[in-house]
mmCIF file of C-alpha atoms in Angstrom:
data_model
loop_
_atom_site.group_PDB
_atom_site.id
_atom_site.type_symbol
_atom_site.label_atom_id
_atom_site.label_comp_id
_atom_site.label_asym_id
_atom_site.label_seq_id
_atom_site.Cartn_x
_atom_site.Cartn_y
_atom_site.Cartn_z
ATOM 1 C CA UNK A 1 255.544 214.190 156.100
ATOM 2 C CA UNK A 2 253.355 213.968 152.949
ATOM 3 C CA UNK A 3 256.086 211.631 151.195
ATOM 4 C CA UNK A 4 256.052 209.132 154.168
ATOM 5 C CA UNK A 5 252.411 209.122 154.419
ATOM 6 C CA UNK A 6 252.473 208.474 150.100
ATOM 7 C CA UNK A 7 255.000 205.500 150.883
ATOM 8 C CA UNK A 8 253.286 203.821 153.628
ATOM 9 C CA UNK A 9 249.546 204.207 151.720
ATOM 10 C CA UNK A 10 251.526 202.484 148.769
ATOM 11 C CA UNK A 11 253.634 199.687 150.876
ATOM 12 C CA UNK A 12 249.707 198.930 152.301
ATOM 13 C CA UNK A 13 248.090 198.331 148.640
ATOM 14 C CA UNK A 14 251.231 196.290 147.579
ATOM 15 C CA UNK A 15 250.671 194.186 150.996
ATOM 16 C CA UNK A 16 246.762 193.685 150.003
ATOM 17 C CA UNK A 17 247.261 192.770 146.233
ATOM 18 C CA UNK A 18 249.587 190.041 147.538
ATOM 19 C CA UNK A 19 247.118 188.645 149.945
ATOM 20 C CA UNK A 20 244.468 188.709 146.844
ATOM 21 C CA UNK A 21 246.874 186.800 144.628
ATOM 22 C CA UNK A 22 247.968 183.951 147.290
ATOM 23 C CA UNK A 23 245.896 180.945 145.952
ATOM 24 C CA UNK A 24 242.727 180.222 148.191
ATOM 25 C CA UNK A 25 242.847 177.292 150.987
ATOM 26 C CA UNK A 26 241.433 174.016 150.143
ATOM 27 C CA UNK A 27 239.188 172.393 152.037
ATOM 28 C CA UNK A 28 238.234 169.062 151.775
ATOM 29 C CA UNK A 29 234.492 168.043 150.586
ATOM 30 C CA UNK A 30 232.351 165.522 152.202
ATOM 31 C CA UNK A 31 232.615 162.483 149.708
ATOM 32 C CA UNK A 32 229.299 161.828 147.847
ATOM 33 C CA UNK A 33 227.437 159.304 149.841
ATOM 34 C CA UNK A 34 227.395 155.621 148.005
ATOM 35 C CA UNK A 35 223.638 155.502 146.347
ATOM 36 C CA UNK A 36 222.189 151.953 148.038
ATOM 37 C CA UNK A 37 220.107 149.665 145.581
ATOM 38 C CA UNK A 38 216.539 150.054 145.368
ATOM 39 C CA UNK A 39 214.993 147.891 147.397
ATOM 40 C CA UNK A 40 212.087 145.500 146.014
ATOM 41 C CA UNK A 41 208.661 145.247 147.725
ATOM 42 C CA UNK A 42 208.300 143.825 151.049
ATOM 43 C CA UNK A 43 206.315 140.971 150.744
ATOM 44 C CA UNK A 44 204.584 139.341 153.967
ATOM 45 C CA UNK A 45 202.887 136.485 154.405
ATOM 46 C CA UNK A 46 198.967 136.866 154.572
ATOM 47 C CA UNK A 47 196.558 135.521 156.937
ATOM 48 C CA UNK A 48 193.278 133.979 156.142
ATOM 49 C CA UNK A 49 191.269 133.016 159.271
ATOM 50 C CA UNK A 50 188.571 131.133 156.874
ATOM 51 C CA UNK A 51 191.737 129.262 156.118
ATOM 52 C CA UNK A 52 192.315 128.662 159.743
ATOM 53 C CA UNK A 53 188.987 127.307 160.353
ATOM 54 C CA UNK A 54 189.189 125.105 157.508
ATOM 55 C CA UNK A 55 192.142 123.503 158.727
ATOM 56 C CA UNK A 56 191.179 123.239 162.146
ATOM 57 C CA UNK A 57 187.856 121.670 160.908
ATOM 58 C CA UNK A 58 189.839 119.000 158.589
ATOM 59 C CA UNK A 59 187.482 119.669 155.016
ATOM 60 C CA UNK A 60 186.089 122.336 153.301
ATOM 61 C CA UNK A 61 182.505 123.438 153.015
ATOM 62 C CA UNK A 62 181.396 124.175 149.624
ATOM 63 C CA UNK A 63 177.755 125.523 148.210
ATOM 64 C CA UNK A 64 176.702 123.514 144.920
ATOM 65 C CA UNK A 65 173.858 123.496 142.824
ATOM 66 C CA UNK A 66 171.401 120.828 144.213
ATOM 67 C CA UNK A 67 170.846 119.024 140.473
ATOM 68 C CA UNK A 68 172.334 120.673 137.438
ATOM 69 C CA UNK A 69 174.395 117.945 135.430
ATOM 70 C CA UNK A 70 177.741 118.971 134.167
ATOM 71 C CA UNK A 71 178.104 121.493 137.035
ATOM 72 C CA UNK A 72 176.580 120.169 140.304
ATOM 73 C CA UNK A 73 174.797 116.361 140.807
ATOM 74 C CA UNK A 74 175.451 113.273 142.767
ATOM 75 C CA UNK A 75 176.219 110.241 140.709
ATOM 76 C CA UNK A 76 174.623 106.913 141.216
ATOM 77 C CA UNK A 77 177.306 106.390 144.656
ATOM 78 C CA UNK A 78 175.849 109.568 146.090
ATOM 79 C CA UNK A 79 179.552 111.067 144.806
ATOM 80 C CA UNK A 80 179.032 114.901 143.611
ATOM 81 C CA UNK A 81 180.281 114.974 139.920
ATOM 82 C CA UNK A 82 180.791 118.108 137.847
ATOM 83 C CA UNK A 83 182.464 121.775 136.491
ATOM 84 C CA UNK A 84 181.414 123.590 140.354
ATOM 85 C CA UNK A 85 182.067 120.203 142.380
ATOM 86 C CA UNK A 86 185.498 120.272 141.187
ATOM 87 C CA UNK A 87 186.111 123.984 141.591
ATOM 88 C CA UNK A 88 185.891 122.816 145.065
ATOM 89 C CA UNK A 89 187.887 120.025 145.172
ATOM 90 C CA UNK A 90 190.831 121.535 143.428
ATOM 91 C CA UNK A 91 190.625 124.205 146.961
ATOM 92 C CA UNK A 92 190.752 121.210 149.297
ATOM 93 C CA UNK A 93 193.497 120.287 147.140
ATOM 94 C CA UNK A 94 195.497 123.477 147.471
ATOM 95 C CA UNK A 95 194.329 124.166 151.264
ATOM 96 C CA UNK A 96 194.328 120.521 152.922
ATOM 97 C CA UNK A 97 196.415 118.815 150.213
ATOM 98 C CA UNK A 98 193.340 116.096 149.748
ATOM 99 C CA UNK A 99 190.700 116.787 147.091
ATOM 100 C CA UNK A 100 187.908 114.748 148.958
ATOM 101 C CA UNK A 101 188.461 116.902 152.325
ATOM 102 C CA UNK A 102 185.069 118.462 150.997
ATOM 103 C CA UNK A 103 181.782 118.378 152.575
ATOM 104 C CA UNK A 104 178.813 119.508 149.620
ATOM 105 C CA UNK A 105 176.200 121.305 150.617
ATOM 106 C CA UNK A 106 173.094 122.182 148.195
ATOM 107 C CA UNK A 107 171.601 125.227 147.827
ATOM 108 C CA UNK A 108 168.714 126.813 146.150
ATOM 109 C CA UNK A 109 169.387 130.005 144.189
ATOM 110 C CA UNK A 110 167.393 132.111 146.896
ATOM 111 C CA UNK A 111 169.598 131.014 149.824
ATOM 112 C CA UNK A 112 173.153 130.270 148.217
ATOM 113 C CA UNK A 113 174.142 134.251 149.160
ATOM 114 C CA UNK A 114 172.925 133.601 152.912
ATOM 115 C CA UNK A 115 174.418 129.966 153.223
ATOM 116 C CA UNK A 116 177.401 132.081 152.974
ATOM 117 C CA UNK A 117 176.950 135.648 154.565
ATOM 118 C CA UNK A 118 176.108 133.228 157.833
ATOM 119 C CA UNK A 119 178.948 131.014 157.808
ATOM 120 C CA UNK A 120 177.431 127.348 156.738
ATOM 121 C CA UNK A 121 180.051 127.059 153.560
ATOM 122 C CA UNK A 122 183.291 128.296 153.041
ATOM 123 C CA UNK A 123 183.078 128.583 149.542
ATOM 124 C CA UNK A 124 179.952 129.040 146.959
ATOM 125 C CA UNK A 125 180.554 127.228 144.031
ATOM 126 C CA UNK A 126 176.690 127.335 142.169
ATOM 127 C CA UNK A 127 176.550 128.456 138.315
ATOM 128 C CA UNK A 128 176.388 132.064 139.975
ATOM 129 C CA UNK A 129 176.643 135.218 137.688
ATOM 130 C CA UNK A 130 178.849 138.112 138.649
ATOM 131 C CA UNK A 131 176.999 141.206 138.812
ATOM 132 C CA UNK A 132 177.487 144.587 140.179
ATOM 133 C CA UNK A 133 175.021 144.756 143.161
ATOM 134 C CA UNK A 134 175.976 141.049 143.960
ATOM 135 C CA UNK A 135 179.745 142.614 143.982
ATOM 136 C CA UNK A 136 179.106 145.700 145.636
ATOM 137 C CA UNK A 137 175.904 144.933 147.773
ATOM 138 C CA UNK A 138 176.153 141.990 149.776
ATOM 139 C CA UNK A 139 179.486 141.739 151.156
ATOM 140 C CA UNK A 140 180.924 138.892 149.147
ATOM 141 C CA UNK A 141 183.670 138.884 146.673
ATOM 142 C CA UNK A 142 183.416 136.918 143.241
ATOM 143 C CA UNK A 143 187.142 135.234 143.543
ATOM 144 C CA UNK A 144 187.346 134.383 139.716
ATOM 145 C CA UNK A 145 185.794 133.429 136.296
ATOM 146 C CA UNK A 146 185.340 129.736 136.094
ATOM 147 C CA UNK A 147 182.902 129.726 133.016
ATOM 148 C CA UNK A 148 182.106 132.877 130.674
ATOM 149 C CA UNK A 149 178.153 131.888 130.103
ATOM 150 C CA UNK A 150 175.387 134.103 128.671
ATOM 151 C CA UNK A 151 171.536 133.584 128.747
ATOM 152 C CA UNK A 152 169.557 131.721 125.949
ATOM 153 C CA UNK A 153 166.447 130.118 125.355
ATOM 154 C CA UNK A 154 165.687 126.195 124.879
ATOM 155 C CA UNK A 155 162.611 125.635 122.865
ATOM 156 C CA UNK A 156 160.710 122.459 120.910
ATOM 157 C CA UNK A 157 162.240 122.572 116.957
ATOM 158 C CA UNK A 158 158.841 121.790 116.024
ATOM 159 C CA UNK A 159 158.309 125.208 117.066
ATOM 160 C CA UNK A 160 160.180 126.570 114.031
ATOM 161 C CA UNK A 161 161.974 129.854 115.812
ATOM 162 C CA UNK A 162 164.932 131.110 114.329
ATOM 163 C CA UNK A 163 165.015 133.859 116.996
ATOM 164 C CA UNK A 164 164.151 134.703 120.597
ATOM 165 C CA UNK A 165 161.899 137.874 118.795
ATOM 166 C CA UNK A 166 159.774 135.446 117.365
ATOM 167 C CA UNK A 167 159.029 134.360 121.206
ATOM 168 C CA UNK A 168 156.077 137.445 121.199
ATOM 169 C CA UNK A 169 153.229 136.148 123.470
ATOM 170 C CA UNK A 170 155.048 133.252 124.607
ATOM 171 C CA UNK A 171 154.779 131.509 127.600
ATOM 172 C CA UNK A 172 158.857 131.214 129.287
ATOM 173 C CA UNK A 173 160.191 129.388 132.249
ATOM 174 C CA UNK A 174 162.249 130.579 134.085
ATOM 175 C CA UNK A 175 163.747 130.130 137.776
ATOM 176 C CA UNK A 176 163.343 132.436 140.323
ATOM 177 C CA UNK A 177 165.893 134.355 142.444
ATOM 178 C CA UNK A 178 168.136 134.301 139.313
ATOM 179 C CA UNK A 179 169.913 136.268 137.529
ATOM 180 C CA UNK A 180 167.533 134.911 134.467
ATOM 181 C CA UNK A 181 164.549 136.349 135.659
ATOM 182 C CA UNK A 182 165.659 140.352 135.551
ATOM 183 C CA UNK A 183 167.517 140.047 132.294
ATOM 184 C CA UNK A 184 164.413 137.890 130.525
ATOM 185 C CA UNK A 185 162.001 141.137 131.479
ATOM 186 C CA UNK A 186 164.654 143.644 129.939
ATOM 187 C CA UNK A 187 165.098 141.847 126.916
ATOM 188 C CA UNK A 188 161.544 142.085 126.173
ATOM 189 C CA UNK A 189 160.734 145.418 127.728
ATOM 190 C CA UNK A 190 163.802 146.644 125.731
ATOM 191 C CA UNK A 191 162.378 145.471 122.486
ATOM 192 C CA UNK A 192 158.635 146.060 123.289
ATOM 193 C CA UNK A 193 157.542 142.799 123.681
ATOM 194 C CA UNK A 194 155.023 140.847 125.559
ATOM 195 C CA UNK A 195 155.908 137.570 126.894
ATOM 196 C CA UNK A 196 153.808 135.734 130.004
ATOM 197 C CA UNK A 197 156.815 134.770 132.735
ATOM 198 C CA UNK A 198 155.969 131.143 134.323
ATOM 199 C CA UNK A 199 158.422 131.189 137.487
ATOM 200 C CA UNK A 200 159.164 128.559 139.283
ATOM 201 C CA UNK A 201 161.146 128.119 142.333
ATOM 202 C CA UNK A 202 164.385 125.448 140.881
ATOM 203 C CA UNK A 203 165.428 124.592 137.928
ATOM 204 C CA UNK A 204 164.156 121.255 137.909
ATOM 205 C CA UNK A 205 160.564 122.447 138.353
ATOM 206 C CA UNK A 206 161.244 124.737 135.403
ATOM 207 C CA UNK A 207 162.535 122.010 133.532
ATOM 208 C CA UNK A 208 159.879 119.899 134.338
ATOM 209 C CA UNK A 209 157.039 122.718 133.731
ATOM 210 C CA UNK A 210 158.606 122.940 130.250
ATOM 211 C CA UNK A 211 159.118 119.309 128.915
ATOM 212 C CA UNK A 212 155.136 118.681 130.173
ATOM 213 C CA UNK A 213 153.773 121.980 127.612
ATOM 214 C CA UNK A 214 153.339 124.348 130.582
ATOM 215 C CA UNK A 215 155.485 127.183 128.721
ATOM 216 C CA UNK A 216 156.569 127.706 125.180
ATOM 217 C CA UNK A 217 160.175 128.509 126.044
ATOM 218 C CA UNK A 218 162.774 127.540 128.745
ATOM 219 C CA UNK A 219 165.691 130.975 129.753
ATOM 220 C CA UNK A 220 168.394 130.535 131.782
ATOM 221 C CA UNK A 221 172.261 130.455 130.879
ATOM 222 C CA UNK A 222 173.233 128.573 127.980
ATOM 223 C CA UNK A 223 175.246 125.517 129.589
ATOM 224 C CA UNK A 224 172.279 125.314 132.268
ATOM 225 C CA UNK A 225 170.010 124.815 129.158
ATOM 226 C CA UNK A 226 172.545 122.508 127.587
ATOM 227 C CA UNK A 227 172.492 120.234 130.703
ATOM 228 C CA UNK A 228 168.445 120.645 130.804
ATOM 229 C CA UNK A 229 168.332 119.306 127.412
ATOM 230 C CA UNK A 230 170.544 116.367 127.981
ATOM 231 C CA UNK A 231 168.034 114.812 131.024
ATOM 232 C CA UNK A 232 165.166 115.636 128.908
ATOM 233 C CA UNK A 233 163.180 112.746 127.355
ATOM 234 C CA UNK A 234 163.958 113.188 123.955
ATOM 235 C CA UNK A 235 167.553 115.786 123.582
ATOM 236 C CA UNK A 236 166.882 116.053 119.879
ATOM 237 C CA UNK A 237 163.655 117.509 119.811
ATOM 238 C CA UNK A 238 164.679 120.754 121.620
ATOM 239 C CA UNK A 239 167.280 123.628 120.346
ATOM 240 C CA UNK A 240 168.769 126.006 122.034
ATOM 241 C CA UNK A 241 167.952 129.765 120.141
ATOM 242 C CA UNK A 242 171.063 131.394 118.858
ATOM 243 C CA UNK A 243 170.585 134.747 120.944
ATOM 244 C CA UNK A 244 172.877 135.387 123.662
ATOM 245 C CA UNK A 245 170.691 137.972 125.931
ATOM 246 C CA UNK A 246 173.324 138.836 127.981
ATOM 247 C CA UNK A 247 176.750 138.178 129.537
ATOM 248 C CA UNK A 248 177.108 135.920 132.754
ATOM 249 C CA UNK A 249 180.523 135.583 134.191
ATOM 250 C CA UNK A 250 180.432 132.468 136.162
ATOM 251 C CA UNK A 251 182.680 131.849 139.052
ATOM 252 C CA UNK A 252 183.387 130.906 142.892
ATOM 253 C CA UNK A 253 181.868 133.097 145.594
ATOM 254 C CA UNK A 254 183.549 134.425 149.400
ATOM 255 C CA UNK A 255 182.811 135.998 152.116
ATOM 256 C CA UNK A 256 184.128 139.681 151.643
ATOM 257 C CA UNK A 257 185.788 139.930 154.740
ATOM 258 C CA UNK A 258 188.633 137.485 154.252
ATOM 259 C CA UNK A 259 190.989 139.144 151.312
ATOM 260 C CA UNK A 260 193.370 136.686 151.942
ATOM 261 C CA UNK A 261 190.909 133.361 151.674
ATOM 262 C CA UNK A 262 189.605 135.252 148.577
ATOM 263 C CA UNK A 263 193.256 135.360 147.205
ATOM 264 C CA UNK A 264 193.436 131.556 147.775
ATOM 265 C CA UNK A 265 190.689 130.912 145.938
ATOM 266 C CA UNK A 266 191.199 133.486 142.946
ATOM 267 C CA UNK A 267 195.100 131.967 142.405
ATOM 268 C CA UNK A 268 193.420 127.874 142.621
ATOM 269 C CA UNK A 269 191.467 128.711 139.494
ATOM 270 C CA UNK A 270 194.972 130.835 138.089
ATOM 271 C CA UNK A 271 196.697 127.502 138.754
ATOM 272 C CA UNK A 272 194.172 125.235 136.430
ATOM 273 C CA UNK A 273 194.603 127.449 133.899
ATOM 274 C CA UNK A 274 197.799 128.192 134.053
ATOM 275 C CA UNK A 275 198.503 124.422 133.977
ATOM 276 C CA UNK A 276 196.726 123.891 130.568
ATOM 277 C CA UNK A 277 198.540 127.148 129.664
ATOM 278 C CA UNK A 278 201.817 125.361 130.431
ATOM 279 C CA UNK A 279 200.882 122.064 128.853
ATOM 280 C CA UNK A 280 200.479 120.257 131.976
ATOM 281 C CA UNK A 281 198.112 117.543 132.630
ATOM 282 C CA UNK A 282 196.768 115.780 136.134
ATOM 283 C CA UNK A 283 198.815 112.332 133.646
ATOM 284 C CA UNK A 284 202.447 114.431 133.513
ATOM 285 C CA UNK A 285 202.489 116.869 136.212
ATOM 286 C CA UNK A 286 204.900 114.636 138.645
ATOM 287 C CA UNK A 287 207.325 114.050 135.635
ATOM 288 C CA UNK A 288 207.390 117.696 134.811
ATOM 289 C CA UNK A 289 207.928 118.798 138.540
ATOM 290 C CA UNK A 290 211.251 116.572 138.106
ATOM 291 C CA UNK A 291 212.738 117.674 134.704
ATOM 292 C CA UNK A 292 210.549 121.301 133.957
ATOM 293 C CA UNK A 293 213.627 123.590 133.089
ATOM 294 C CA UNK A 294 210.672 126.607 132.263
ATOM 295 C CA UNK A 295 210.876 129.122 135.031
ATOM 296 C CA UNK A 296 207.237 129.431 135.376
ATOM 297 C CA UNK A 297 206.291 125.639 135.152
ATOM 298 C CA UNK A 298 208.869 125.517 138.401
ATOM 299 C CA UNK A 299 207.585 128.725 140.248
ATOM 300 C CA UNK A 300 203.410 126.890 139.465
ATOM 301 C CA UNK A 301 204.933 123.205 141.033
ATOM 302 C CA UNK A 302 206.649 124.621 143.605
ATOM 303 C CA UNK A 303 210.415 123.554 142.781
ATOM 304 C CA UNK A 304 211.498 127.300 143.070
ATOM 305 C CA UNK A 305 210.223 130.787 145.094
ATOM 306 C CA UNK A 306 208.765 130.311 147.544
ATOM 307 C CA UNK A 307 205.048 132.105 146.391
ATOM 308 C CA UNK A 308 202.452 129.360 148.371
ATOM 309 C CA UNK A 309 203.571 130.089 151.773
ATOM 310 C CA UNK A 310 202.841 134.448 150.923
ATOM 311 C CA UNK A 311 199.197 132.827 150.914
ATOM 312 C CA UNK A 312 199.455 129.950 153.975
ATOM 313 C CA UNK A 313 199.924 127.220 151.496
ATOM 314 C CA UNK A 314 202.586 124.651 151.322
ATOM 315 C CA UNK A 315 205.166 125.235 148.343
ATOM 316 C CA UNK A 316 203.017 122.329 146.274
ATOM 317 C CA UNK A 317 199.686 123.580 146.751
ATOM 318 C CA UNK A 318 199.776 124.028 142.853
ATOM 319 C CA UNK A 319 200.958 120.414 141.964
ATOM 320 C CA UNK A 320 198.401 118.830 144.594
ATOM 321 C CA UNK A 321 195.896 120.974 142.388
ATOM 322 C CA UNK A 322 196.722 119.461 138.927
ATOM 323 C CA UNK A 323 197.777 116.143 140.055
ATOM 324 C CA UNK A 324 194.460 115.431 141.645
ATOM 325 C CA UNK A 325 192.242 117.558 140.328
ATOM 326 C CA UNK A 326 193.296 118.527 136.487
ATOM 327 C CA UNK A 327 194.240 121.454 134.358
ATOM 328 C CA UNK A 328 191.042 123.546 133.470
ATOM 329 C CA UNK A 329 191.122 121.659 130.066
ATOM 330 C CA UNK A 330 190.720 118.831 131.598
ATOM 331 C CA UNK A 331 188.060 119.903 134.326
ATOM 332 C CA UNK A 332 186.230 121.476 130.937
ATOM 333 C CA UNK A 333 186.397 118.093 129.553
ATOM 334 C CA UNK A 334 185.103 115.953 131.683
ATOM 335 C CA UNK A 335 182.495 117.867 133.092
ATOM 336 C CA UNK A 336 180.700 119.922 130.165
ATOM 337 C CA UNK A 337 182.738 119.353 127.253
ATOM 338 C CA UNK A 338 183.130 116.660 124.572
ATOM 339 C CA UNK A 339 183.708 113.374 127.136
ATOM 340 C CA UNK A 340 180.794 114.400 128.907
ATOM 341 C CA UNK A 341 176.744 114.598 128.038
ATOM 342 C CA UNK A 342 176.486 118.084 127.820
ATOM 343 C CA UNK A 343 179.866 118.369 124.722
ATOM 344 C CA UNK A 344 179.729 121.744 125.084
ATOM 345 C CA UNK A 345 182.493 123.668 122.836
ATOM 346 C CA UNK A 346 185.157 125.587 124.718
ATOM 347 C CA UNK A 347 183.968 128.972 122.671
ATOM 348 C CA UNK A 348 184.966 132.325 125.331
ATOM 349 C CA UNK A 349 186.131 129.923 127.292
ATOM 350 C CA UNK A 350 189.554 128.963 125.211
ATOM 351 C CA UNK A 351 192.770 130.331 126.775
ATOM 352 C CA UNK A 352 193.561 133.262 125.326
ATOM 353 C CA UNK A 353 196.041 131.938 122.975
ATOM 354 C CA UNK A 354 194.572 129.499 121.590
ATOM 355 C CA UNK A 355 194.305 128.667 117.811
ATOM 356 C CA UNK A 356 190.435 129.845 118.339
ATOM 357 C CA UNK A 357 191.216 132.361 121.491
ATOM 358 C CA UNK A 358 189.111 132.805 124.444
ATOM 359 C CA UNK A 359 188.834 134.882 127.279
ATOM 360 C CA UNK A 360 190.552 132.433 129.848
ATOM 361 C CA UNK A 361 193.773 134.372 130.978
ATOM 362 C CA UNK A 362 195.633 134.366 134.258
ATOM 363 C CA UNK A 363 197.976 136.479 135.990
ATOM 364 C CA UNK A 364 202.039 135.259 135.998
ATOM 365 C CA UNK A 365 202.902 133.115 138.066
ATOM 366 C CA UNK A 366 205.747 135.494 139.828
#
């Protein structure tokens, strides 16, 4: 009995140590799932109601200065000339594919901010300096930096000042509502000086205050002196001071609550630049939409992508800008620089890579 118990307990482990040694059964995996390419962003097409309206409407409204030459003033046809004017026009360009589809309105420097909060322009294109509470404050959005400016001070060389601290006591013009005004009494307040303020309501008036001996001294941004000087009665009696007081960003203005308008606006400037950038001109744009090999040059003129319709605009919106309007070199040119009265030198605002660089620099064109 014990030996056939002793057999059968030893048949029973041979039995399990064969089932341990039989190899185990395969079973098929799942097959790793194919990783899909990453997918790039989804870009949609925006909508700007202001450009709606504009279209509807058939021109643009745009804010100007109501007199300042180089920037803002009607030429002997009643035709608005100048550096804001065609800030403007180069936005008709882009947006109605005309550069005269604009309508100018003036406005004085205390109701250029509420021509546009209420809806009389579309655009406000006025020597206006970007500033945080402007930003922030009153529900508009500074599209771009047209002109890199800073405040100065115009004053008789007979006068003998070598600096604006030698202006102690002085009488100074300056316009009020502006930018000017606030940055004249922290300059002095800053460095403990007295100075008697003479404010006048436009520019003209200070002008005029100044060239009759009713102040000592004329502030406001330096190209706004420059173009002062050149209507005065005798330009070469009058410098402008070598202190910069402070740093005025100069650009378009929009209403806050159209991103996509503001986009159009901000990539029209990008597009003047970038033309100069590229080496195009209003002379060889059409020639360099038809042989331009450079990726770029093709994605700015519209001959590849398909980047103007993401902002409403027609492929060519770019090419209508340059072609009728100009590359910012040649805006600068004609307007303020050397083929105009004011010859004002391109200083901060060179492209950035230019032998003498600047601050001018726009986004890619991608």
């Amino acid at each position: 009995m014990i030996r056939r118990l002793a057999a059968t307990a030893i048949l029973m482990l041979g039995l399990t140590a064969c089932e341990a040694r039989q190899p185990p059964v395969a079973v098929d995996k799942p097959a790793p799932a194919a990783s899909a390419p990453a997918a790039g962003p989804a870009y949609k097409r925006a909508h700007s109601p202001t450009l709606a309206a504009v279209r509807k409407r058939g021109y643009l409204a745009c804010g100007v200065n109501p007199g300042l030459p180089g920037f803002a003033l009607p030429d002997v046809h009643g035709q608005w000339r100048g550096f804001d004017v065609d800030i403007c026009r180069a936005v008709a360009a882009a947006v109605l594919g005309d550069a005269n589809k604009v309508r100018f309105t003036p406005v004085t420097a205390q109701d250029r901010f509420g021509a546009l909060q209420q809806g009389r322009i579309d655009i406000l294109s006025r020597n206006t300096s970007w500033t945080f509470a402007r930003d922030a404050g009153l529900g508009l959005d500074f599209a771009a930096v047209t002109y890199y400016d800073g405040q100065g001070f115009l004053a008789r060389k007979s006068l003998g000042l070598a600096s604006a601290e030698e202006l102690s006591g002085a009488r100074i013009c300056v316009q009020a509502g502006t930018a000017s005004e606030g940055n004249l009494a922290d300059y002095f307040r800053a460095r403990g000086l007295n100075y008697k303020p003479v404010v006048m309501d436009s520019e003209e008036e200070a002008r005029r205050l100044y060239e009759n001996d009713g102040c000592d001294a004329f502030t406001a941004d330096v190209s706004a002196l420059a173009a002062a000087r050149s209507v005065l009665n005798n330009p070469n009696a009058h410098a402008i001071l070598p202190d910069v007081i402070s740093k005025e960003p100069l650009g378009p203005v929009v209403r806050q609550t159209d991103p996509a308008w503001t986009d159009i606006v901000r990539w029209t400037v990008y597009a003047t630049v970038l033309g100069e950038e590229l080496g195009l001109t209003s002379r060889t744009v059409e020639q360099a939409r038809e042989t331009a090999s450079d990726p770029e040059t093709r994605r700015l003129l519209g001959v590849e992508g398909d980047l103007g319709p993401l902002l409403g605009l027609s492929k060519d919106w770019a090419f209508q800008v340059i072609r009728q309007v100009g590359a910012y070199h040649e805006i600068f040119q004609r307007d303020v620089g050397q083929d105009s009265g004011l010859k004002l030198d391109r200083g901060l605002n060179a492209l950035w890579n230019a032998p003498k660089p600047g601050l001018l620099y726009a986004p890619p064109m991608r």
